[in-house]
Amino acid sequence: MGAPVAAAAALANTRTGRKIVTGAILLLALFAALLATPLIAVPFAVAGQSVATTVERRPALITNSEWAYPLAGGYFKGRGFGFNPVIGCSYCSMDHQGYDMAQGCGATVYAAGPGEVITAGSYQGYGNAVRIDHGGGLVTLYGHMQWGSLRASVGATVAAGAPIGAEGNTGRSFGCHLHFEVQRDGAAIDPQPFMAALGLQLK
């Protein structure tokens, strides 16, 4: 037991021995730093996520007191109303009956106008959808929302700007987006001029 200690002490007194001891200390320090990295990095990562969430907030929903945009803030426009074939999508209709808009999966979808919810759930090729009856034969439809995201139920009365679900990729969809459709007396009409007449310009 004493011999190894004496040999180590003798080795530490030589130039080679000091290099070995210094190398061993550096290796131990490096190992300790690797073990401590998660303790330092994780809080910074969590703080970074909080900052990113704050930055990602979108502008408030714009309304004209009675009607509102179905998405708050900026969005990407997809297919418009009418003849709009989708290359590579065999199940997508060529005669598009609505207006596609996207902010990203999970973005909140709002009721465009006041009315009674007449559909909330799976609906034809629209996937998870909400339909709102505004009276006078006017109905709006919000398609492809995420499963489990609906905040409206059949028979409920909603106001313009009420959150009704989240943007998704359900039904006959080719990526996360909102299919916004306006129907008058059972027939789809172009949402762009309809919303423009209410003072809410779509792209």
Tab-separated table of C-alpha atoms in Angstrom, residues 54-122:
chain	number	residue	atom	x	y	z
A	54	THR	CA	-43.236	35.743	-26.968
A	55	VAL	CA	-41.785	36.740	-30.338
A	56	GLU	CA	-44.202	34.433	-32.195
A	57	ARG	CA	-47.296	36.249	-30.913
A	58	ARG	CA	-49.369	37.527	-33.795
A	59	PRO	CA	-51.206	40.853	-34.038
A	60	ALA	CA	-54.711	41.064	-32.613
A	61	LEU	CA	-57.686	39.879	-34.612
A	62	ILE	CA	-59.051	42.566	-36.921
A	63	THR	CA	-62.815	43.043	-36.971
A	64	ASN	CA	-65.277	45.586	-38.333
A	65	SER	CA	-67.441	45.175	-35.177
A	66	GLU	CA	-69.701	42.540	-36.743
A	67	TRP	CA	-67.324	40.440	-38.864
A	68	ALA	CA	-63.707	39.381	-38.467
A	69	TYR	CA	-60.848	37.659	-40.258
A	70	PRO	CA	-60.745	33.897	-39.612
A	71	LEU	CA	-57.033	34.193	-38.695
A	72	ALA	CA	-55.340	36.930	-36.645
A	73	GLY	CA	-52.398	38.729	-38.215
A	74	GLY	CA	-50.539	37.794	-41.377
A	75	TYR	CA	-51.026	34.569	-43.286
A	76	PHE	CA	-49.953	32.807	-46.453
A	77	LYS	CA	-52.565	32.561	-49.175
A	78	GLY	CA	-53.103	29.156	-50.743
A	79	ARG	CA	-55.695	28.355	-53.361
A	80	GLY	CA	-58.335	30.933	-54.103
A	81	PHE	CA	-61.896	30.400	-55.277
A	82	GLY	CA	-62.656	28.727	-58.614
A	83	PHE	CA	-60.446	26.757	-60.996
A	84	ASN	CA	-57.314	25.931	-58.987
A	85	PRO	CA	-55.868	22.473	-59.680
A	86	VAL	CA	-53.173	21.161	-57.321
A	87	ILE	CA	-50.298	19.422	-59.100
A	88	GLY	CA	-49.589	16.053	-57.511
A	89	CYS	CA	-52.827	15.901	-55.509
A	90	SER	CA	-55.211	13.370	-57.045
A	91	TYR	CA	-57.987	13.923	-54.493
A	92	CYS	CA	-57.933	17.754	-54.558
A	93	SER	CA	-60.841	19.271	-56.480
A	94	MET	CA	-59.957	21.422	-59.464
A	95	ASP	CA	-62.938	23.688	-58.803
A	96	HIS	CA	-61.996	25.085	-55.410
A	97	GLN	CA	-65.021	26.234	-53.422
A	98	GLY	CA	-63.213	28.281	-50.787
A	99	TYR	CA	-60.169	30.315	-49.868
A	100	ASP	CA	-57.081	28.685	-48.317
A	101	MET	CA	-55.032	30.569	-45.770
A	102	ALA	CA	-52.197	29.390	-43.516
A	103	GLN	CA	-50.211	30.570	-40.510
A	104	GLY	CA	-48.952	27.168	-39.437
A	105	CYS	CA	-50.210	24.084	-37.643
A	106	GLY	CA	-52.041	24.994	-34.454
A	107	ALA	CA	-52.804	28.647	-35.299
A	108	THR	CA	-56.115	29.740	-33.766
A	109	VAL	CA	-59.105	29.888	-36.108
A	110	TYR	CA	-61.836	32.452	-35.375
A	111	ALA	CA	-65.496	32.737	-36.322
A	112	ALA	CA	-65.774	35.262	-39.150
A	113	GLY	CA	-69.239	36.329	-38.130
A	114	PRO	CA	-71.898	35.873	-35.451
A	115	GLY	CA	-74.234	32.912	-35.688
A	116	GLU	CA	-75.153	29.408	-34.600
A	117	VAL	CA	-72.801	26.456	-34.957
A	118	ILE	CA	-74.464	23.802	-37.135
A	119	THR	CA	-71.461	21.475	-37.639
A	120	ALA	CA	-68.576	20.760	-35.269
A	121	GLY	CA	-66.508	17.692	-36.092
A	122	SER	CA	-65.864	15.393	-39.037
